[in-house]
């Protein structure tokens, strides 16, 4: 069966410090991968998605970036964090361009920028 | 910009009561999903509906997709404390090559024992 893991689960970082959140999917190949941010336990904002290795689409211009160095690995990064980057970050996958588009989410990473 | 409006935003009820939450849009969608999210965890898929007028049941949960595929409802019968969570609807326009889902802001449900 397929599983998705992301880490770290919780992170407290000072303003201006770098960030790296990692997500790995197991049990599938060539998944579509996504990074979402959720503020205050509410709606999900799509940040990045990837349909293949090295292919990244950005939805929101900001100081975050994403990379996909391997088929089942998706990384969210920042060189210098802002206070507004605080939130709950969710990685998700789906098995390619399915007709109905269901997503399967990781456990989430809680980022607090102080 | 396509929007999914969920209502109510917050709902607090007693165990055993029935409830309905809504997901509405002015856009037509090819499919719509409902997810439930518990605090500190990722959303978990509950159901996908694809046909206008479709009704799906998952134990005490009944999901309906509007005839015009612009809206959906989730009805819970005899709610239990374990139903507490954030209920999110998400929808996709177009065919398989469309990679993005649009999410509503969710209904935060609290079921009190």
XYZ file of C-alpha atoms in Angstrom, chain A residues 41-110:
70
model
C -6.835 25.385 10.804
C -8.877 26.557 7.850
C -8.718 26.302 4.073
C -5.780 24.963 2.123
C -3.658 27.195 -0.081
C -1.796 25.427 -2.877
C 1.863 26.465 -2.913
C 3.587 24.132 -5.378
C 2.870 21.024 -7.389
C 5.013 18.662 -9.406
C 4.150 16.156 -12.108
C 7.658 14.712 -12.404
C 11.296 14.919 -11.341
C 12.585 18.462 -11.628
C 9.177 19.790 -12.741
C 7.819 22.368 -10.297
C 4.843 24.697 -10.729
C 4.466 27.616 -8.346
C 1.042 28.920 -7.442
C 1.884 31.787 -5.110
C 4.881 34.130 -5.475
C 6.717 34.209 -2.140
C 10.020 33.450 -0.519
C 9.427 29.691 -0.593
C 10.691 27.244 -3.193
C 10.200 23.556 -3.915
C 12.313 20.846 -5.449
C 11.797 17.264 -6.546
C 15.208 15.616 -6.672
C 13.794 12.086 -6.849
C 10.552 10.575 -8.124
C 8.988 10.185 -4.678
C 10.660 13.039 -2.808
C 9.364 16.595 -2.546
C 11.135 19.313 -0.581
C 9.890 22.731 0.519
C 12.589 25.302 1.248
C 13.247 28.880 2.150
C 16.496 30.797 2.408
C 15.113 33.364 4.876
C 11.879 32.808 6.783
C 9.342 35.564 7.418
C 6.865 35.773 10.281
C 4.091 35.278 7.723
C 5.515 31.869 6.794
C 4.146 30.399 10.028
C 1.470 27.795 9.426
C 0.633 24.152 8.949
C 2.300 22.717 5.840
C 0.826 19.687 4.159
C 2.338 17.466 1.521
C -0.016 15.445 -0.658
C 0.132 13.033 -3.560
C -2.110 11.477 -6.155
C -1.410 8.701 -8.653
C -0.873 10.770 -11.798
C -3.579 12.665 -13.683
C -6.616 10.790 -12.378
C -10.017 11.867 -13.618
C -11.335 12.724 -10.165
C -8.165 14.115 -8.569
C -8.340 12.740 -5.022
C -5.414 13.696 -2.848
C -3.739 11.762 -0.055
C -2.136 13.906 2.600
C 0.805 13.532 4.925
C 0.662 14.185 8.639
C 1.586 17.845 8.314
C 4.447 20.020 9.588
C 3.700 22.819 12.045
